[in-house]
Tab-separated table of C-alpha atoms in Angstrom:
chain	number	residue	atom	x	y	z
A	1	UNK	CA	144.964	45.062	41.437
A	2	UNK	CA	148.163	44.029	43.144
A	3	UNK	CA	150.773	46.825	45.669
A	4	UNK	CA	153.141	46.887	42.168
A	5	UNK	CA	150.179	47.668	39.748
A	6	UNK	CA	148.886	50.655	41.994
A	7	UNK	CA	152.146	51.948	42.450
A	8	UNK	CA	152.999	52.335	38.727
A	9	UNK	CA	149.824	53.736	38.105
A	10	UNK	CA	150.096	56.353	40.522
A	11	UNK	CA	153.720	56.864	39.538
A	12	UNK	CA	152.798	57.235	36.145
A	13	UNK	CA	150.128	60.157	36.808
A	14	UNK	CA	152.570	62.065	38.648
A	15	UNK	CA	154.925	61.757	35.638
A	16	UNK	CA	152.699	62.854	33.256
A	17	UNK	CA	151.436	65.643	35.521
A	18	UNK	CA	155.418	66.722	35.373
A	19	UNK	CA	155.424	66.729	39.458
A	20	UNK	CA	159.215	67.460	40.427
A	21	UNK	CA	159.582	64.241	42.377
A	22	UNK	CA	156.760	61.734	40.929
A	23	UNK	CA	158.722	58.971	42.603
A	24	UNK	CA	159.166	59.771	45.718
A	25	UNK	CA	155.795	61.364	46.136
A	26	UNK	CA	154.102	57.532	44.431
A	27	UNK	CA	156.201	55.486	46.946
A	28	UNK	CA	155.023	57.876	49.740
A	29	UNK	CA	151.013	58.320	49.381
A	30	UNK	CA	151.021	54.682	47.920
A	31	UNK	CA	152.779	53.238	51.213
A	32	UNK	CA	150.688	55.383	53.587
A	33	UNK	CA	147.575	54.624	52.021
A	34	UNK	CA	148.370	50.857	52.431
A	35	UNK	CA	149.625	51.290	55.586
A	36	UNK	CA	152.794	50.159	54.432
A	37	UNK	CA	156.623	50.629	54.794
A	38	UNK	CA	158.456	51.857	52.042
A	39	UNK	CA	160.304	49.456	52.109
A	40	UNK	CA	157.691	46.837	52.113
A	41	UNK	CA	156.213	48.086	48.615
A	42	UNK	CA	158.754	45.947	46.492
A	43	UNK	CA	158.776	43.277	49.139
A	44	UNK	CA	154.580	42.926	48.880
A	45	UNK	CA	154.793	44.150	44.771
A	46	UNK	CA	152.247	40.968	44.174
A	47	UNK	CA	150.120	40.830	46.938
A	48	UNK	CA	146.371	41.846	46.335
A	49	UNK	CA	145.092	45.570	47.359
A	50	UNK	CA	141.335	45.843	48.416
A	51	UNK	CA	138.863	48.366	46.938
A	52	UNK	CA	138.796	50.315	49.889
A	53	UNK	CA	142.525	50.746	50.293
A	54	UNK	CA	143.233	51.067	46.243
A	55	UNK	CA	140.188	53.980	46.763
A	56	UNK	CA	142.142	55.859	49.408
A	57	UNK	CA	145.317	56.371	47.772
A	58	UNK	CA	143.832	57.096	44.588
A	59	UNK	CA	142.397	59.676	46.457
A	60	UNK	CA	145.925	60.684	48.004
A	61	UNK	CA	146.832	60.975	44.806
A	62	UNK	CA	144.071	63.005	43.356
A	63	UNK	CA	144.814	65.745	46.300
A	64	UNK	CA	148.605	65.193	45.257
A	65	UNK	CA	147.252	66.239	41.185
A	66	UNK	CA	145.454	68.855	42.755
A	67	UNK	CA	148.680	70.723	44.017
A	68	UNK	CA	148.472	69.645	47.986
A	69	UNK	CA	152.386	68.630	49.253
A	70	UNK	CA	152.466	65.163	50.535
A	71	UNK	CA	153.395	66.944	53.701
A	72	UNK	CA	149.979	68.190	53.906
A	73	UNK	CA	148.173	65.261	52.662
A	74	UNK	CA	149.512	63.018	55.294
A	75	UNK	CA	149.514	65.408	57.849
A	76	UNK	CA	152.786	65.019	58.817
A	77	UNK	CA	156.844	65.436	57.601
A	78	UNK	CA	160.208	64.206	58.125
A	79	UNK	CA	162.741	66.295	59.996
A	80	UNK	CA	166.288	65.166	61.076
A	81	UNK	CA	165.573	61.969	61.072
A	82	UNK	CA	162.124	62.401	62.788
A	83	UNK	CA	158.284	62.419	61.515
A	84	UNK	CA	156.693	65.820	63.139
A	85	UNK	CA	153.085	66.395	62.910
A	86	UNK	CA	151.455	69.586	60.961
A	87	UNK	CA	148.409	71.664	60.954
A	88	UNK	CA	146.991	74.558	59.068
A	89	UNK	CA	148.998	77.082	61.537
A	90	UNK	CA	152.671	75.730	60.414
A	91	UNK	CA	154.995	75.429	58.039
A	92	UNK	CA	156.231	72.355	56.816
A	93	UNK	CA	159.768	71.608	58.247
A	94	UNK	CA	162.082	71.334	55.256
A	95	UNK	CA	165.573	70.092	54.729
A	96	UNK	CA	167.357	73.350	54.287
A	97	UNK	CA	166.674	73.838	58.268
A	98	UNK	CA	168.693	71.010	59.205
A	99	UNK	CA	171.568	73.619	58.733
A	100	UNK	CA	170.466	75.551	60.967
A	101	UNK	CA	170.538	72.377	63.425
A	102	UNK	CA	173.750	71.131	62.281
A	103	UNK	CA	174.843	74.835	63.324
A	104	UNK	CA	173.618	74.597	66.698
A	105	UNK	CA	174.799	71.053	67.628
A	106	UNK	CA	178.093	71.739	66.577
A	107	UNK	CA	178.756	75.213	69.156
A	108	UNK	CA	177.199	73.096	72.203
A	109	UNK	CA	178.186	70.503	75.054
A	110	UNK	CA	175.812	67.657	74.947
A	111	UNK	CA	176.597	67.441	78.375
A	112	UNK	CA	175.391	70.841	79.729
A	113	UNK	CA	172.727	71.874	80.377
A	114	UNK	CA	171.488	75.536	78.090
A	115	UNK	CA	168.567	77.477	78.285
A	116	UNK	CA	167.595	77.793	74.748
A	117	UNK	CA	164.673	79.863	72.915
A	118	UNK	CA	163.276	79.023	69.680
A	119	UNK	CA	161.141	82.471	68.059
A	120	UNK	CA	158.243	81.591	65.651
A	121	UNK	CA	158.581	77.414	66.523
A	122	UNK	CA	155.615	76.730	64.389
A	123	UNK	CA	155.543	72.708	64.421
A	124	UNK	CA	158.468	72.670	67.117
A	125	UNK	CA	160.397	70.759	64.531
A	126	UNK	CA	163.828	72.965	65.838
A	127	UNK	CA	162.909	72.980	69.432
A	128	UNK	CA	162.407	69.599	69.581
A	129	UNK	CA	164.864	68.069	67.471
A	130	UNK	CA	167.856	69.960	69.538
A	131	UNK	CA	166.019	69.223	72.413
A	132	UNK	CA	166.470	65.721	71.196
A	133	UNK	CA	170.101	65.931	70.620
A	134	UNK	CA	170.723	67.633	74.098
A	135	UNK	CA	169.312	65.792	76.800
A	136	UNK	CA	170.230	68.115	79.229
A	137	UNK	CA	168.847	72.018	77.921
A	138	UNK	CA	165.750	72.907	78.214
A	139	UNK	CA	163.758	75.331	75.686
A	140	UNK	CA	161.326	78.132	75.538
A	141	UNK	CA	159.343	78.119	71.943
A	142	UNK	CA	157.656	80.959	71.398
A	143	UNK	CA	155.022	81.539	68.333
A	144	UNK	CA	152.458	83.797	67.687
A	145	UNK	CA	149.748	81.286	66.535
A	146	UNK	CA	148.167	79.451	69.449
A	147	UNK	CA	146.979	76.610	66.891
A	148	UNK	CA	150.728	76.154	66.017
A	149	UNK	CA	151.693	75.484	69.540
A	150	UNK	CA	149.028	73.056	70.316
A	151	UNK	CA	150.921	71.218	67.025
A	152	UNK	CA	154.097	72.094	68.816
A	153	UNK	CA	153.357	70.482	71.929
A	154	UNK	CA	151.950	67.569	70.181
A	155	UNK	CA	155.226	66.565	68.860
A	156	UNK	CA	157.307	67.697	71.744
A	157	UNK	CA	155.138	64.467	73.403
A	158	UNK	CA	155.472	62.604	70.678
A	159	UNK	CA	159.436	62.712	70.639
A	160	UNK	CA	159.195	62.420	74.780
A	161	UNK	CA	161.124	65.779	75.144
A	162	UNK	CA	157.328	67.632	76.760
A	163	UNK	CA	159.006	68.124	80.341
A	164	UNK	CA	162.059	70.545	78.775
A	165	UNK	CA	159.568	71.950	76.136
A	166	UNK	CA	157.849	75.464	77.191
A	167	UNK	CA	155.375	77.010	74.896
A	168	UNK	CA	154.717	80.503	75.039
A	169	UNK	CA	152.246	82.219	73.181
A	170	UNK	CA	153.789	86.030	72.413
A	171	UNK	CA	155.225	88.304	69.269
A	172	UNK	CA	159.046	87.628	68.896
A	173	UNK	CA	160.895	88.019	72.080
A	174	UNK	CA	158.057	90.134	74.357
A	175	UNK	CA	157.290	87.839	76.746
A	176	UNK	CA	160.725	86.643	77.728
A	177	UNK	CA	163.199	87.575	80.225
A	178	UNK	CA	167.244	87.768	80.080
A	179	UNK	CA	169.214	84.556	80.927
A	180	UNK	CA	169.015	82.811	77.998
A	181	UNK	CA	172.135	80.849	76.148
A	182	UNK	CA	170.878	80.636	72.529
A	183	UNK	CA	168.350	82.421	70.536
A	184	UNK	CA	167.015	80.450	67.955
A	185	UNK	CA	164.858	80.988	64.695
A	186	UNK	CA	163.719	80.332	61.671
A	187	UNK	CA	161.338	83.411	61.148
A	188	UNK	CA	159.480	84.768	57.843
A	189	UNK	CA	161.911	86.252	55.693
A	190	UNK	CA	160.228	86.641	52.387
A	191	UNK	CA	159.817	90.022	51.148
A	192	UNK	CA	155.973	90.774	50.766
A	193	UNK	CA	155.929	91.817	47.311
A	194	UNK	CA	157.848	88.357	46.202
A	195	UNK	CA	154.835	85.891	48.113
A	196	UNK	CA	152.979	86.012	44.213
A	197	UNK	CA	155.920	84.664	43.137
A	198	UNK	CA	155.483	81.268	45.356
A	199	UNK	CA	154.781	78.221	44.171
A	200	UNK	CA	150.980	77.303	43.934
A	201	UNK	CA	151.731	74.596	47.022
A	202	UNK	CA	153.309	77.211	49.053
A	203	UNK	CA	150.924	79.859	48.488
A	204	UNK	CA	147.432	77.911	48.607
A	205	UNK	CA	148.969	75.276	52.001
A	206	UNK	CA	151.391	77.294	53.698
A	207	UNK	CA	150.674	80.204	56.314
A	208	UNK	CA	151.152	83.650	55.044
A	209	UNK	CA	151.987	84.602	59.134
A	210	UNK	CA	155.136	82.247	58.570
A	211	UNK	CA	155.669	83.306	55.411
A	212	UNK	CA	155.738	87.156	55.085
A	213	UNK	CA	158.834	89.085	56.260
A	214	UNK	CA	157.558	92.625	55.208
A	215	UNK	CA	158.534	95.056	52.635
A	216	UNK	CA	162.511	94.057	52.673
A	217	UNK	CA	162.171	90.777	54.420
A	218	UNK	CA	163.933	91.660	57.310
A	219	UNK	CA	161.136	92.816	59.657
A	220	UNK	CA	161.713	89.692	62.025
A	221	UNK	CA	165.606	89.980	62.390
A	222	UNK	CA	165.607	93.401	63.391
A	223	UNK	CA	162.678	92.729	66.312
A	224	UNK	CA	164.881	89.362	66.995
A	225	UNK	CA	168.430	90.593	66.628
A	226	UNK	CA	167.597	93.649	69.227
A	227	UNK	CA	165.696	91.454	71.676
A	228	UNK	CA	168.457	88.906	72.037
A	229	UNK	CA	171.293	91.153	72.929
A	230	UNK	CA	169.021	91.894	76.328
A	231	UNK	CA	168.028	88.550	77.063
A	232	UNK	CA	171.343	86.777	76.086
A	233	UNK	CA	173.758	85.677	79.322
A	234	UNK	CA	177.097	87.299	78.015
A	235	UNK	CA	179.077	84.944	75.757
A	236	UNK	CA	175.285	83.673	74.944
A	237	UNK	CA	174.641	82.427	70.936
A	238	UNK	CA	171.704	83.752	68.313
A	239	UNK	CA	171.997	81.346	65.639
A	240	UNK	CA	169.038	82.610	62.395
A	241	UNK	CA	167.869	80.826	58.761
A	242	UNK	CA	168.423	83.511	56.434
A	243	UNK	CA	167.162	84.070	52.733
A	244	UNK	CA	170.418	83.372	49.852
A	245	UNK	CA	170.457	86.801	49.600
A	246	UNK	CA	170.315	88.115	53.059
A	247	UNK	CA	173.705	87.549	54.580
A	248	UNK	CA	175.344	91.014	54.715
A	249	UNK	CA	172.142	92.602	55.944
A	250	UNK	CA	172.173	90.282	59.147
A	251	UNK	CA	176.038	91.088	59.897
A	252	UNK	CA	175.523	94.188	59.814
A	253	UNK	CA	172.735	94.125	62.190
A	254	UNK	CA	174.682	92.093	64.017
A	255	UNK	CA	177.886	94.072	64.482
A	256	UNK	CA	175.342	97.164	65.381
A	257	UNK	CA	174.022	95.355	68.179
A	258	UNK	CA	177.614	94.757	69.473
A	259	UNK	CA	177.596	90.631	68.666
A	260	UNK	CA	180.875	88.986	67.394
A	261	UNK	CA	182.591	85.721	66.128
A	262	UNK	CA	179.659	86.399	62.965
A	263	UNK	CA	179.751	83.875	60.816
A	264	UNK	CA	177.392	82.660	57.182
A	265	UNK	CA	177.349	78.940	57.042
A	266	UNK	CA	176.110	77.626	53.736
A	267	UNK	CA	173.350	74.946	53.090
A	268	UNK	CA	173.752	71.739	51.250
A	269	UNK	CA	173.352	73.490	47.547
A	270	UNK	CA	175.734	76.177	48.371
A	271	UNK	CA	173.287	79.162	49.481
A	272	UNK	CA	174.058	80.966	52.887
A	273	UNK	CA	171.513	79.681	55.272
A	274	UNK	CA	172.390	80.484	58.417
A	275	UNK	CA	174.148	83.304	60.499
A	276	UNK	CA	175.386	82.868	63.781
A	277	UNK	CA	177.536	85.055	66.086
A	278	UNK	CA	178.027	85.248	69.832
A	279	UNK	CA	177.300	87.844	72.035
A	280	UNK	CA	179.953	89.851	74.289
């Protein structure tokens, strides 16, 4: 069997399986179980594929049939523009956060220097991409899963940003002090009685703990939103993901707690995604 030959026949399971991106997902497990570039799959279409290596992503691929992400089958995922490792204790990082990124980059100053807070960091994707993008802050990622921050701290080496990076292992904002300039997070907001409703690869791979944002999905804000008025420096920033539908909930937690300049920035398909406001 040649690279080209595997590929298709892989690519063709996932087809017929009706996965929502058989494509991607082929080119993916097939390059990874070759140990090969994506790129390099059309360039080496011909050349030959051992037993051992044609048995590995066929086993990729089984997992893939079986209803595990790619994410989770490789162990790791793309964020921003970076590859971030995962474990059982975190979510997988996914596109619509880079909103929540763009939001962020775009209020600071490369060139200062902010203390910044990330609440439920989980793989550290946030922390350490704007860590990444601003060379000169330094953040405090808090989660309640000690597992996740040992996967946080993994990639904060791996992306060289470990000496800014400071894990704490707490609920929300309990084991922090005032002085911050940004309060950051992407925290469960799915209401408990809609988890069922998950897809089968969310619900069997992903961490309920991440997941599960109580009866109305807003347990999280409320602990978050009241904690960051105390620990914010005045003028300081609280920039939150937010379900489509949970936009005028957050302002108006937001104007209770005496924060201004609120605004709902949408994601790339048009859903709010983010709020951010300022404190006073």
């Amino acid at each position: 069997m040649v690279v080209g030959q595997l590929y298709r026949q892989v690519r063709y399971q996932f087809r017929k399986a009706q996965l929502s991106t058989p494509e991607l997902d082929a080119r993916l497990l097939v390059g990874a179980g070759l140990g090969l570039a994506l790129s390099d799959l059309l360039l080496k279409e011909d050349e030959q594929v051992t037993a051992a290596d044609a048995a590995r992503v066929m086993a990729f691929a089984e997992q893939r049939l079986e209803g595990m992400p790619v994410g989770r089958i490789l162990g790791e995922r793309e964020f921003y523009g970076r590859t971030f490792h995962l474990n059982e204790a975190t979510l997988e990082p996914r596109p619509d956060t880079e909103t929540l990124i763009e939001a962020v980059l775009e209020r600071c100053d490369r060139t200062e220097a902010s203390m910044m807070c990330d609440i439920g960091t989980g793989t550290g994707a946030i922390a350490v991409t704007l860590l990444s993008e601003l060379p000169m802050s330094q953040m405090i990622a808090v989660d309640l899963s000690e597992r996740a921050l040992v996967c946080a701290q993994e990639n904060a080496r791996l992306h060289h940003v470990d000496a800014r990076f400071w894990p704490v292992c707490a609920d929300y904002v309990s084991a922090l002090r005032e002085g911050l300039d940004w309060v950051i997070s992407n925290p469960p907001y799915i209401r408990t009685a809609a988890l069922s409703t998950l897809s089968t690869e969310v619900v069997q791979h992903d961490p309920i703990l991440a997941l599960d944002g109580g009866e109305d999905g807003l347990k999280a804000y409320g602990e978050i939103v009241t904690g960051a008025k105390k620990l914010l420096r005045p003028g300081g920033w609280i920039a939150l993901e937010i379900g489509f539908d949970q936009a005028s909930d957050l302002k108006k937690q937001l104007h209770h707690h005496g924060f201004g300049a609120i605004e709902i920035i949408k994601d790339l398909s048009g859903n709010d995604r983010v709020v951010v406001a300022r404190g006073t």
